[in-house]
Structure formats: C-alpha cells, structure tokens
Short mmCIF file of C-alpha atoms and ligand atoms in Angstrom, two decimals:
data_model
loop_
_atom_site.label_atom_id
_atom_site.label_comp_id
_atom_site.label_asym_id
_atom_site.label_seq_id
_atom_site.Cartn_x
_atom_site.Cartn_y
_atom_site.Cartn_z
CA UNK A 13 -66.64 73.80 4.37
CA UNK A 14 -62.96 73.05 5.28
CA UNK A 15 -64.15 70.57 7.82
CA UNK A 16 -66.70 68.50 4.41
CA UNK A 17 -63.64 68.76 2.41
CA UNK A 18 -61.49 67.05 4.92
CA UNK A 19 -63.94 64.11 5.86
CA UNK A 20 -64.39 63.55 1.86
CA UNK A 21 -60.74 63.16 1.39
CA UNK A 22 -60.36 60.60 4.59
CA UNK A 23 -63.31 58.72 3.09
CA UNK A 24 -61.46 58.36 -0.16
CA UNK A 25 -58.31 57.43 1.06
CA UNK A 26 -60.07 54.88 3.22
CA UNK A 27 -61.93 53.34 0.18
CA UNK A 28 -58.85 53.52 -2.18
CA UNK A 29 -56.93 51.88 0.54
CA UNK A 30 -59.42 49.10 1.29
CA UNK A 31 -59.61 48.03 -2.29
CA UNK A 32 -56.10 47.80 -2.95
CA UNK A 33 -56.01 45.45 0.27
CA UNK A 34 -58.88 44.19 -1.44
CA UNK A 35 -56.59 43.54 -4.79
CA UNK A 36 -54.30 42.24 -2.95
CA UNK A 37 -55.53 39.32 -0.93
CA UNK A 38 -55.63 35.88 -2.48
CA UNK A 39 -58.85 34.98 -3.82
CA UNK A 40 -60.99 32.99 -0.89
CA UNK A 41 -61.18 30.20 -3.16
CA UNK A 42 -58.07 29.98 -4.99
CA UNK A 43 -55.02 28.00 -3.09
CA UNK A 44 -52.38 30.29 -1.52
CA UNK A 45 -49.14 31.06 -3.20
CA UNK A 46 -46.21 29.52 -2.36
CA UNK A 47 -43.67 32.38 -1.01
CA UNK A 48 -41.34 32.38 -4.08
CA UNK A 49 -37.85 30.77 -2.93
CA UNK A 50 -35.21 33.25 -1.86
CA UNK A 51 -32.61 32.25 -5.02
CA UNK A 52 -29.58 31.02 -3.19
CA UNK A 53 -26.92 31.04 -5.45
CA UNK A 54 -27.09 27.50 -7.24
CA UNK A 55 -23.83 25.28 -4.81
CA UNK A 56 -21.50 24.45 -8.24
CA UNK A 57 -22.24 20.57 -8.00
CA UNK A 58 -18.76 19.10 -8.65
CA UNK A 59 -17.87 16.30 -10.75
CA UNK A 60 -18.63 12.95 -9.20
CA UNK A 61 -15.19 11.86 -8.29
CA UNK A 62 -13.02 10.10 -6.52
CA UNK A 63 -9.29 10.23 -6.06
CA UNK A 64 -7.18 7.29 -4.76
CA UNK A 65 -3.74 8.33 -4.46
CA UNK A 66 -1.13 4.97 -4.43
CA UNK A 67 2.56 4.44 -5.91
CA UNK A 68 1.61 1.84 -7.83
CA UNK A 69 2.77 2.27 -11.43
CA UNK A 70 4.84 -0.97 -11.98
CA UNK A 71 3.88 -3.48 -14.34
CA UNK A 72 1.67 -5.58 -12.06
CA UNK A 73 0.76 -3.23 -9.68
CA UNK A 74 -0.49 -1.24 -11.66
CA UNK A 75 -3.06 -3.92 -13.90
CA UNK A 76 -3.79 -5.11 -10.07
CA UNK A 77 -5.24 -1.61 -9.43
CA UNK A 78 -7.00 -1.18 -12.46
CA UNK A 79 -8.69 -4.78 -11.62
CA UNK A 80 -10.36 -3.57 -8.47
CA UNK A 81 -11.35 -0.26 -10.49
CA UNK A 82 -13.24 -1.74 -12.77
CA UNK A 83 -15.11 -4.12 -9.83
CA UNK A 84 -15.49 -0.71 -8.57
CA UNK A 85 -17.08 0.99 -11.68
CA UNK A 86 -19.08 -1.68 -12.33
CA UNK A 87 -20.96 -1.09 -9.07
CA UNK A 88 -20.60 2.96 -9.21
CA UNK A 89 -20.29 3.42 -12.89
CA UNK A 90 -21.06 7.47 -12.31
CA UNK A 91 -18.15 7.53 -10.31
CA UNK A 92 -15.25 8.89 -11.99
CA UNK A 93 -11.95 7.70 -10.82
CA UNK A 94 -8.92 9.44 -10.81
CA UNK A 95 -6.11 7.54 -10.59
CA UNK A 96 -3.13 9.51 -8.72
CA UNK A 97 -0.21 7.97 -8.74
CA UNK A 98 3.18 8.90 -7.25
CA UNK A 99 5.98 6.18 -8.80
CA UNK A 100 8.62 4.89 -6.66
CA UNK A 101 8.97 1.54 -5.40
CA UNK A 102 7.65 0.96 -1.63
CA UNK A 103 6.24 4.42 -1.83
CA UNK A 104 9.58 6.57 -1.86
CA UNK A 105 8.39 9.71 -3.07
CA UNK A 106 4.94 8.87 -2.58
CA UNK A 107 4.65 8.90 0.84
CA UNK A 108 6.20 12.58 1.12
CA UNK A 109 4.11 14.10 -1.26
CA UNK A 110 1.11 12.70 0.71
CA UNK A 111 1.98 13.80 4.52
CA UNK A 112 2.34 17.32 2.91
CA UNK A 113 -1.32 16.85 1.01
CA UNK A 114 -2.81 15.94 4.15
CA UNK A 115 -0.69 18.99 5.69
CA UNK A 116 -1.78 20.98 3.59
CA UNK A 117 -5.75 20.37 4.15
CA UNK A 118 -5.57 18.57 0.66
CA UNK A 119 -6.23 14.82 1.31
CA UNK A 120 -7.24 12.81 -1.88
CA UNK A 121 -9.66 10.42 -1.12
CA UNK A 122 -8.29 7.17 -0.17
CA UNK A 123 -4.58 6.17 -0.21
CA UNK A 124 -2.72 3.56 0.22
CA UNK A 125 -0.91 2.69 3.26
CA UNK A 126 0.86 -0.57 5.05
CA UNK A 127 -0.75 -1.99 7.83
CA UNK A 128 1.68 -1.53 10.94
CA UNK A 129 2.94 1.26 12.40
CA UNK A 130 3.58 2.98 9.03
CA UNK A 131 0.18 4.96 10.14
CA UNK A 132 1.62 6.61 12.77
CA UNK A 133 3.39 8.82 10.03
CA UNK A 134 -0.35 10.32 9.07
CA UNK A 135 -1.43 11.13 12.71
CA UNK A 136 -4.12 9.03 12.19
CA UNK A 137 -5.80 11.25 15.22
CA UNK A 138 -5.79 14.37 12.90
CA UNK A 139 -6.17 13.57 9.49
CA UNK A 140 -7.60 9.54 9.42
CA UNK A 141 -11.13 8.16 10.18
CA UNK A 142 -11.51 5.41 12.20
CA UNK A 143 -12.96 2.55 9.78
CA UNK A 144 -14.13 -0.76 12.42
CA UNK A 145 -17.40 -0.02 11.90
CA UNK A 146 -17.01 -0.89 7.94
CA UNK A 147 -15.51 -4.46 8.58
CA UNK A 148 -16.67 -8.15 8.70
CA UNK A 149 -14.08 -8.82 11.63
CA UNK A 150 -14.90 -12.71 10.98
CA UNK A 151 -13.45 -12.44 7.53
CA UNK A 152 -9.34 -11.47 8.50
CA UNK A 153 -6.98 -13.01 10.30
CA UNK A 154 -6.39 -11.95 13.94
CA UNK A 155 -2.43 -11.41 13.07
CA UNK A 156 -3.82 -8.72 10.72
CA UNK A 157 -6.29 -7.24 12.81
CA UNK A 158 -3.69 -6.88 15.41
CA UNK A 159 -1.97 -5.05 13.37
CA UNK A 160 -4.54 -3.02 12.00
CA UNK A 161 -5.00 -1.34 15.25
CA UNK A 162 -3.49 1.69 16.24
CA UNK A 163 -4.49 3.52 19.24
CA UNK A 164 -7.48 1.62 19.77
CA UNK A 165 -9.10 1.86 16.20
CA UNK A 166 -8.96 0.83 12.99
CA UNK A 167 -7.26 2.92 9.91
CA UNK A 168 -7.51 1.18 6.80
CA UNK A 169 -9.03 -1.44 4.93
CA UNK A 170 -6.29 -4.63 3.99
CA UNK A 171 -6.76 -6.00 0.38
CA UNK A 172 -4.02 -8.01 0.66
CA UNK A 173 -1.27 -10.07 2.17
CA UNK A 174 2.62 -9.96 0.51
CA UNK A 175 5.58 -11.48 1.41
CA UNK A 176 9.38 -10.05 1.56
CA UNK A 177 11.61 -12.69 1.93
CA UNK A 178 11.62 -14.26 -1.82
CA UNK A 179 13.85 -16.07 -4.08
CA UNK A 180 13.30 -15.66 -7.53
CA UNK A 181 15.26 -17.78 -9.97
CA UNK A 182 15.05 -18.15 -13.48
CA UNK A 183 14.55 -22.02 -14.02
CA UNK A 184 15.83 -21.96 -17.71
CA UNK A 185 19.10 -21.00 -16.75
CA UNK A 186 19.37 -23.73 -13.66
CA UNK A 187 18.17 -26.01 -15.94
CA UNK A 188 20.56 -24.97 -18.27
CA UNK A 189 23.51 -25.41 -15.84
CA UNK A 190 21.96 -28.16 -13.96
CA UNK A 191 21.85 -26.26 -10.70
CA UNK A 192 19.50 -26.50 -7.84
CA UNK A 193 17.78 -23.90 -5.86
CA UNK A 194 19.72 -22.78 -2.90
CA UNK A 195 18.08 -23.28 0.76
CA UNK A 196 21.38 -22.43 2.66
CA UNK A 197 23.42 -19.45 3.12
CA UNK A 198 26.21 -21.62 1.87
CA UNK A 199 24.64 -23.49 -1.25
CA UNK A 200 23.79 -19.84 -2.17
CA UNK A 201 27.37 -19.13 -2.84
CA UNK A 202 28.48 -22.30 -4.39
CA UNK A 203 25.13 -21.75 -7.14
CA UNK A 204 26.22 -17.76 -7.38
CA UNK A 205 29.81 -19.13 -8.21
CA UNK A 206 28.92 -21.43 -10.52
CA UNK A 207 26.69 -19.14 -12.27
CA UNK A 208 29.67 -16.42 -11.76
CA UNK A 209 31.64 -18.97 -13.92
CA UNK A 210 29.12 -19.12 -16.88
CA UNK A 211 29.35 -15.57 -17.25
CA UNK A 212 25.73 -15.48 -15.60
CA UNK A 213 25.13 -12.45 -13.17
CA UNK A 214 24.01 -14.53 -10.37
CA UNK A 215 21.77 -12.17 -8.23
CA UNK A 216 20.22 -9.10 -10.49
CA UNK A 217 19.25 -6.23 -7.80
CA UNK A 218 18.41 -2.39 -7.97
CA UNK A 219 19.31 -0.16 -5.74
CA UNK A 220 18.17 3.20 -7.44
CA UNK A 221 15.09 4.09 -4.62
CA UNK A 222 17.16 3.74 -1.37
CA UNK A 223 14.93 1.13 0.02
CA UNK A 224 15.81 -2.17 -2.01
CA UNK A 225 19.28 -2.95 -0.62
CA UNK A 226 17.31 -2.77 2.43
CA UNK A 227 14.44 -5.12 1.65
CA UNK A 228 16.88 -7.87 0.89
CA UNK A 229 18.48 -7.32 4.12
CA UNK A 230 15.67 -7.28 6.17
CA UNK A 231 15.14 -11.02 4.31
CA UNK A 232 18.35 -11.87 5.05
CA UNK A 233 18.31 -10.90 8.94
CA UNK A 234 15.43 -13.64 9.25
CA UNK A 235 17.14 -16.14 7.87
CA UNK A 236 20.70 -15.66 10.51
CA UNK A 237 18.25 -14.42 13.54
CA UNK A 238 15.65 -17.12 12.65
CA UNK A 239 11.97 -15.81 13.73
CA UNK A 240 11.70 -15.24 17.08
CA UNK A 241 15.67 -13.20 17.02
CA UNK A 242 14.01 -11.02 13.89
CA UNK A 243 10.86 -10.21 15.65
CA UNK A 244 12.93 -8.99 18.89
CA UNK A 245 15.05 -6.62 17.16
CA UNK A 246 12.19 -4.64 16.66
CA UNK A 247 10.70 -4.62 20.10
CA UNK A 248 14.18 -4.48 21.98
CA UNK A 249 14.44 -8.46 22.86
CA UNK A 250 17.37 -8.83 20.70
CA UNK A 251 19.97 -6.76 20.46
CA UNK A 252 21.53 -4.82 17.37
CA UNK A 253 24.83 -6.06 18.54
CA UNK A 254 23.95 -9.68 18.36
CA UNK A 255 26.22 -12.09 16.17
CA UNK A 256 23.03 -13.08 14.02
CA UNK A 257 23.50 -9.23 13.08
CA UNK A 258 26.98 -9.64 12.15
CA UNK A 259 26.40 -12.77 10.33
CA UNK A 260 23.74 -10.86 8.57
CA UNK A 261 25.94 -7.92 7.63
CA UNK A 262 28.27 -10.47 6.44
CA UNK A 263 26.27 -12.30 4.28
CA UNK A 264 24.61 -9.60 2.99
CA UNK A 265 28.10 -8.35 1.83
CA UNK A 266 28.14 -11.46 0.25
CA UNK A 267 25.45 -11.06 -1.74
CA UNK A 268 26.49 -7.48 -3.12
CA UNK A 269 29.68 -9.44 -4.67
CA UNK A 270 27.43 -11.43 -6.58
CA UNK A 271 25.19 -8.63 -7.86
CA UNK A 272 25.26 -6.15 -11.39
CA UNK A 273 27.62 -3.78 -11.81
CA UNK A 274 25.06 -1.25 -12.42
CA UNK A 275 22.53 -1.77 -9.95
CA UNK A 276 22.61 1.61 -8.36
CA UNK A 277 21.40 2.70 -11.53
CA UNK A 278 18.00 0.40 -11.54
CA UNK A 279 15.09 0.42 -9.79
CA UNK A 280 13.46 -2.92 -8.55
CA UNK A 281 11.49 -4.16 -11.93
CA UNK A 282 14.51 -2.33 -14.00
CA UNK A 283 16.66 -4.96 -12.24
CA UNK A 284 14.19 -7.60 -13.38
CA UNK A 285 15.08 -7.42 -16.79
CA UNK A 286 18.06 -9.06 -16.37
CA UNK A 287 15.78 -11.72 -15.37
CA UNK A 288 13.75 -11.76 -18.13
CA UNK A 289 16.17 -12.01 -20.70
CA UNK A 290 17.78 -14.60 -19.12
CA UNK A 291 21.19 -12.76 -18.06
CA UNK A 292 20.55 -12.97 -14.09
CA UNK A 293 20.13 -16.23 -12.36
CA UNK A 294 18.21 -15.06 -9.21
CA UNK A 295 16.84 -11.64 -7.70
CA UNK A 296 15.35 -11.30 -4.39
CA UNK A 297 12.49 -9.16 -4.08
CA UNK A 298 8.59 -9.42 -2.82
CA UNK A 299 6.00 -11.24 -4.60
CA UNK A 300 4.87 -7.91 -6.23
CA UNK A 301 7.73 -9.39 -8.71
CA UNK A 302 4.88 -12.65 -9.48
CA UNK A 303 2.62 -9.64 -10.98
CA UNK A 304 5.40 -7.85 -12.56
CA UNK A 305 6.10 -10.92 -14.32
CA UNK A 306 2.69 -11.59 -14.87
CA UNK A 307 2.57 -8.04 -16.80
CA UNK A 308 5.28 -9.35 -19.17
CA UNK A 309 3.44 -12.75 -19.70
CA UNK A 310 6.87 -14.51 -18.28
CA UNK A 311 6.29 -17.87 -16.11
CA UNK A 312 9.72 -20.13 -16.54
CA UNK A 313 10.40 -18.51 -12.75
CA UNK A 314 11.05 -20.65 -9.52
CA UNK A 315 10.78 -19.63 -5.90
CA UNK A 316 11.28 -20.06 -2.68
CA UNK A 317 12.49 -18.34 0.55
CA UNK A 318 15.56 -16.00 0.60
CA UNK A 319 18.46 -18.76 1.36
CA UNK A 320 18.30 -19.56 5.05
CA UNK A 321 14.78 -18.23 6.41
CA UNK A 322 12.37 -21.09 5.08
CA UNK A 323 9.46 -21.47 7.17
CA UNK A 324 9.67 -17.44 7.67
CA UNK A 325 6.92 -15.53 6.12
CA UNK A 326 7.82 -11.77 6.45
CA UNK A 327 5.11 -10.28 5.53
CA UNK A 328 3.05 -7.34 5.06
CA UNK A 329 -0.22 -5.82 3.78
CA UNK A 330 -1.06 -2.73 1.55
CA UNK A 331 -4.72 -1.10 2.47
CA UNK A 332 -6.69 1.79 2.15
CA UNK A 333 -7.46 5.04 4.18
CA UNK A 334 -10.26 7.21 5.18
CA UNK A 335 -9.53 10.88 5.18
CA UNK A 336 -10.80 13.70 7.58
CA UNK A 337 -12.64 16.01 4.83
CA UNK A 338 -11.99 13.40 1.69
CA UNK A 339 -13.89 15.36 -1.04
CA UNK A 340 -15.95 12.61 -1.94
CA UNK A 341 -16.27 10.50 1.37
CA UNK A 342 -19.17 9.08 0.14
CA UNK A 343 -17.48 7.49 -2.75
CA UNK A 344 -14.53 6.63 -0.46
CA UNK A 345 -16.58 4.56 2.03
CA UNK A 346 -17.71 3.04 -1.21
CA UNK A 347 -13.85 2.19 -2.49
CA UNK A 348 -13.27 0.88 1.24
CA UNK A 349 -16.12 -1.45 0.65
CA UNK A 350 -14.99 -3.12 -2.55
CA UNK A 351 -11.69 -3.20 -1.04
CA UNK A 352 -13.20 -5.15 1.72
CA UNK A 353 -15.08 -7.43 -0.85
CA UNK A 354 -14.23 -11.07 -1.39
CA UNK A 355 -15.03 -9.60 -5.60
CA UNK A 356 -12.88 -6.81 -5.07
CA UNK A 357 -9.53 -9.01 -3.50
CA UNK A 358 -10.27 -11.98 -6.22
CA UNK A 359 -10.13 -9.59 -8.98
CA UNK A 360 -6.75 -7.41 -7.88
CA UNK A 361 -4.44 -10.23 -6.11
CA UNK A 362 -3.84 -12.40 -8.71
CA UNK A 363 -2.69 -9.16 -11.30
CA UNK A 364 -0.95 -7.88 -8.16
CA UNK A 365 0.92 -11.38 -6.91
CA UNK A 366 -0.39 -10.97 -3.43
CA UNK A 367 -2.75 -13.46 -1.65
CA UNK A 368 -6.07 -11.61 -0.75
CA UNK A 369 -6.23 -10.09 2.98
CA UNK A 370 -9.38 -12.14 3.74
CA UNK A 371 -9.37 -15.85 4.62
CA UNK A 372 -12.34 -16.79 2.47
CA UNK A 373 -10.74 -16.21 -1.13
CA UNK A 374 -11.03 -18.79 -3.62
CA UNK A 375 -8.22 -20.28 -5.00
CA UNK A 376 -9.63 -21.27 -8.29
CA UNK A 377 -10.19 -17.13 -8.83
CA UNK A 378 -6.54 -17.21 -9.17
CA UNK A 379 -6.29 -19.44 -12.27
CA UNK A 380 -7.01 -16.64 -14.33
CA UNK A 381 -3.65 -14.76 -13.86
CA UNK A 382 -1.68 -18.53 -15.12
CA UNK A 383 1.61 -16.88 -14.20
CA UNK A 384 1.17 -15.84 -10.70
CA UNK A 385 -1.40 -19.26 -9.89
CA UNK A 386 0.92 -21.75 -9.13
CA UNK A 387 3.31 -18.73 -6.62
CA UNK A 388 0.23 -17.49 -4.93
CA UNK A 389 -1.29 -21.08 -4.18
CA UNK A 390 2.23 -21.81 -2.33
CA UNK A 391 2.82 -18.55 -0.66
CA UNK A 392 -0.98 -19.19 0.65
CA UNK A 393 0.07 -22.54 2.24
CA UNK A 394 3.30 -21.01 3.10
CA UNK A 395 1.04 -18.19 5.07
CA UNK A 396 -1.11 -20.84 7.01
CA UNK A 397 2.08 -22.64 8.19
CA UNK A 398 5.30 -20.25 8.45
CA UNK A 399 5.93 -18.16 11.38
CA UNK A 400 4.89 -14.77 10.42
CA UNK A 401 7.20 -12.24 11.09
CA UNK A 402 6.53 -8.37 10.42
CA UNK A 403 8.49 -6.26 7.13
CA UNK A 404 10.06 -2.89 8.29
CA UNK A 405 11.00 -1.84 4.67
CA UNK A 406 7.14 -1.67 4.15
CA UNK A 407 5.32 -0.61 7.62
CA UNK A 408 4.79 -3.34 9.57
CA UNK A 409 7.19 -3.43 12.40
CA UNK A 410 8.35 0.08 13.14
CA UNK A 411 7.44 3.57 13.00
CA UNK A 412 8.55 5.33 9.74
CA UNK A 413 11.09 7.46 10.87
CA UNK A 414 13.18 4.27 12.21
CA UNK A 415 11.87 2.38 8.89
CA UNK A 416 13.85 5.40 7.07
CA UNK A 417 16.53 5.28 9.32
CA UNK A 418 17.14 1.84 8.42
CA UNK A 419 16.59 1.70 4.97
CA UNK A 420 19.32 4.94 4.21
CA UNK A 421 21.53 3.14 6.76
CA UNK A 422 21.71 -0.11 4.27
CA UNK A 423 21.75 1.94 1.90
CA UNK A 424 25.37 3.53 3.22
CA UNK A 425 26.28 -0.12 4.10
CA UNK A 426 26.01 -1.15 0.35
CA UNK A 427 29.06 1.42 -0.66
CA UNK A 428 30.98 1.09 2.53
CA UNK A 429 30.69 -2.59 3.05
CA UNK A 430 31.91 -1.77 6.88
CA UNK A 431 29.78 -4.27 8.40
CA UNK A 432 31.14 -2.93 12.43
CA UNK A 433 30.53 0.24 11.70
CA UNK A 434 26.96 -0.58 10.21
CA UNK A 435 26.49 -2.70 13.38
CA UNK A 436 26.98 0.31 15.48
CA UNK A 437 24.47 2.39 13.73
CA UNK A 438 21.63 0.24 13.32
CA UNK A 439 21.80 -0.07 17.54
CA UNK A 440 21.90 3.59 17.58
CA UNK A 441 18.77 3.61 15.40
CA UNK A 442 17.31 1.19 18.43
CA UNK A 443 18.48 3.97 20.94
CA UNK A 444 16.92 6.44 19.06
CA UNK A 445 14.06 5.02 18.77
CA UNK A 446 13.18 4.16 21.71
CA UNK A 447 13.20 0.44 21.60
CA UNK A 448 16.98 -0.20 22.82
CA UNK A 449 18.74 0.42 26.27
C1 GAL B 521 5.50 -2.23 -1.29
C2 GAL B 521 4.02 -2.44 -1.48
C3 GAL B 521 3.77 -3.37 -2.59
C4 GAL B 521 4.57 -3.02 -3.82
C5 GAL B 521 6.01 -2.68 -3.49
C6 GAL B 521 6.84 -2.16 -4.64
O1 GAL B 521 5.75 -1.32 -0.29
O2 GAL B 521 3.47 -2.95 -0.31
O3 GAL B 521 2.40 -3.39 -2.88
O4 GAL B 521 3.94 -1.99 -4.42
O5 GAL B 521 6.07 -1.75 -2.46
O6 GAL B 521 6.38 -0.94 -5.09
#
C-alpha cells in the first residue's frame, strides 16, 4: 500500500511539474521575448557645453570673441558656450589660474594660448593634444608653423597674427600742432617736447599689470638692435651686455619722462583714454589697441612703427588648445575647426585688430569693422614685407618663466631707472635660462 501511495505521489509531482514547464515555455508560434534590459542607472546626460577659457575682456577683444561665437553657434546652435574669462592684459592672472585648472584635472575646453614657446608652460606632453591632424598646412605661413611646433607636434590652432611694436598717435592733436609722426629715436623727443610744451601728455602708458612697461621695451630693443641683434638676444647670438641694450635702456628711460603721472595706476586700454579724449599725443601698444578703438567707434588715429624699428614686424599669434580629458572634446575639435576657418578668422580679426592667421583672408571682409580697415590692410602689407621678429611679452620667443623674468625685471627698471644695473640682470636672466654663457 505504502509502495501505490508513493508511485501516485511521484506521478503527480511529475505531471504538476511538466505543466508548469509547460506554462512556462513561449508559445511555439509566438516570437520569443526579448530578455528585459538589466536597468543601468540612466548616465546623467550633461548639458551640451563648451567652455573656452581666454583673458579677453577688453573692449575689442572681447566683441572679436563674441564674433567667432556666433560663426560658431550658427554651425552648432545646441552648443552652449560658456564664456570664461580671466581679465588681465596679456593674460596676467589668466594664465595662473589655468596651469592650476589643468593641475588640478580641471581643464576647460579650449584656451587660449600664444604660439611660441609660451606652451611649454602647459606640458603640452601631459595635459595638451596634439592637433596636425586638424589643419590645412597649405593655408599658414611656414614662419607660423614653425612656430607652432613644439616637440615635434602641433598644440593649437592660430586665428590670428598681431603685432607689438606700434605707434599710435592721435592725428587731431598733430594736426592741431602741426607735428609729424616720429620715425627716429630722436624726432620722437623733439614731437614729445613739443607736445610737452602744449600741455599735451605726449606718450599715455599703463603700467598697472606688470607686463606693459615691458611690451614697449621689447619694441624699443628692435628698433636700437635692429632685427637680426633682437632675434639673437633670445637665442644667445647677442649679448645682454651689448650697447644696442644700453641704448635701449636709455631710450626707454626716455620715454618714461614723457609718460602720465599716473600710469602705474592704469591698465593698457585705461591708459587709452587719454587718447581718446584727446589729452595724450601717442601710446605704444599692440594692434589689439585698433579693436579697442574700434569698440569706442574712434578712427582720427595714425600709426606706424615704434620710433626706430620700421621694417620690424614683432609679432605674435593668439590660438587655441586641445585638452587631455576636455569635457566636451567633441565640441572642442569643433571650436578648433571654426578657428581654423577662413569664416571663423574673417568674422573675429577685424573686431579684434589682428590680421587673420591664414594667408587666404579677404581683405574686403575687413571693411566692415571701418575703424580697424585701413590699420589692418597696412599691417598686412607690413607682414608680407618686414622682417618678422618674435614678441617675448606674449610667447613667442622664450619660455615663460624667462618671459616673466623679463617682464617684472622692466617692471623694476621703470621705478629705478638704473639702466647698468638693469643691464646686469637681464644677462643674468640669459644665464639662467640657459641661452647665455
Ligand atoms: C596679448 C594677446 C592679445 C591681446 C593682448 C592684451 O597677449 O595676444 O590678443 O589680448 O594680450 O590683452
């Protein structure tokens, strides 16, 4: 009996289990279910943004900028941009607060940086992507490339071309006095005493951001040293205790006689004012000053080459970065490619008072900016035919630390006015370099 009841309750159990397989199995007919997705929790899709991170905040710089946003937008209009800016002049305070970003495993997504040896302050190496493969080599000129490349690759992407060594002057007040430009060292101070004698400040300068006084120098070294003695100094042919230094020293100590009282007190376009309202005669500054001026729909300006270095173009060239781990590489590969555009250059050089980076601009895209049209066409003629030397101030010629060196070093000069002393240092700063014996 035991044994029946056993087999009865096996059979059961068999039967009960076969129909629940049974219930279980797909129909024959019907299509097989999909095995429902694991739920992963849903990645928090970011905003579509991208940061470029520049020290452009000046009038001119900045509507320069905004220019090759909106060229930008209009190709990526899903894009958002954000605009992070760091102000100072020739990148002051930017530039710290970026080299501790990228530090700090924080990079935005592009920023600006000078072509030259400026890079070397990012150790490109660790925190840059090499960018050759996004360029139309044919489009740039071979000086640029050249300088471009740092340890066999390429950086960043140029949008433009400025140049240092300018003389602004404000031709309603030469007019007025019925002076001409000065070309020479010495017609320079016989037009900044006669101005001097109006009760005209002759040269208006700020020196509130350390690297001005600097700039002007670097200007005025070119025009005692001529090209060839400027280049040297900066590869160890020429000397820091060469007499075109002294001269230099001297003349720049010159200058600071003929400057504003309160110049320590202004930064570059604060200085400008003077300009503008027709108290300073002349300022010497880049050609960022044609888009500042621009920005303040002012034309009655003049230019030409800091007195003494006509026929020297020292130049430089802002660009653009990749990033290891930008947060939206995507969208900075795109930036780098308007940047690269012949659109992109035409629609921020005229606003920024640069000439554009490539060769194949057109020069009627720069009527629309009236007050920088008739500056850029020269300083592009001037760029086919001077002899092209390299700007420390902004990146070209030397590594940062020696650019720094040099610019606090002026900087000293302008209160001490010890021009031996000075002389001393800046060959020390050779020494230490590197460059100098
Ligand atoms: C330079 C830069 C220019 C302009 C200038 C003044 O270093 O290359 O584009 O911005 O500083 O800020």
């Amino acid at each position: 009996m035991k044994k029946n009841k056993y087999w009865f309750m096996l059979i059961v159990l068999l039967l009960t289990a076969a129909l629940l397989l049974t219930a279980c199995q797909p129909a024959a007919e019907e299509p097989a279910a999909e095995e429902p997705a694991v739920e992963e929790p849903a990645e928090e899709a970011g905003p579509n943004e991208m940061e470029i991170f520049s020290w452009w905040t000046a009038g001119g710089e900045a509507e320069g900028l905004n220019a090759m946003f909106e060229v930008f937008s209009a190709q990526y209009p899903d894009v958002e941009i954000v605009n992070a800016t760091v102000a100072g002049g020739a990148g002051t305070n930017a530039k710290a607060v970026l080299a501790t970003r990228l530090q700090g495993g924080d990079p935005p997504d592009s920023f600006q940086v000078h072509a030259g040896l400026e890079v070397e302050k990012y150790e490109p190496s660790t925190y840059l992507e090499p960018i050759e493969d996004m360029f139309d080599f044919s489009v740039f000129p071979a000086d640029l490339l050249q300088l471009l490349e740092y340890e066999g690759h390429v950086w960043s992407m140029p949008v433009n071309i400025h140049r240092s060594n300018v003389l602004w002057t404000n031709t309603k007040l030469f007019e007025e006095y019925g002076l001409d430009v000065p070309m020479t060292e010495e017609e320079f101070y016989a037009v900044s005493d006669a101005f001097t004698a109006e009760g005209v400040i002759p040269v208006t300068m700020g020196t509130k951001d350390g690297w001005e006084a600097a700039h002007v120098f670097e200007g005025v070294l070119s025009a005692t040293l001529g090209a060839d003695g400027y280049r040297g100094l900066w590869t160890g042919e020429t000397p820091w205790t060469d007499p075109g230094v002294t001269d230099a020293l001297e003349y720049f100590n010159a200058i600071m006689g003929y400057v504003n009282e309160d110049h320590s007190a202004l930064t570059w376009d604060g200085a400008g004012e003077y300009f503008l309202e027709d108290k300073a005669a002349m300022m010497i500054m880049g050609d960022w000053t044609a888009g500042w001026f621009a920005s303040k729909e002012y034309g009655e300006y003049g230019w030409s080459a800091t007195p003494g270095s006509n026929g020297i173009f020292v130049g430089l060239s802002d660009s653009f970065s990749l990033p290891k781990g930008a947060p939206n590489a995507d969208n900075a590969k795109a930036w780098l490619g308007v940047a690269h555009s012949k659109e992109g250059q035409e629609a921020f050089n005229p606003k920024k008072g640069s000439i554009c980076a490539r060769t194949d601009c057109d020069n009627d895209a720069f009527k629309v900016v009236p007050e920088t049209y008739g500056y850029l066409t020269s300083a592009a003629e001037d760029w086919a035919s001077d002899a092209i030397v390299p700007s420390v101030v902004h990146g070209a010629a030397s590594y940062e630390s020696w650019a720094t060196d040099f610019k606090d070093t002026i900087s000293l000069f302008v209160a001490s006015g010890d021009v031996a002393g000075t002389q001393d240092a800046l060959q020390g700063l050779c020494v230490d370099a590197g460059v100098c014996n």
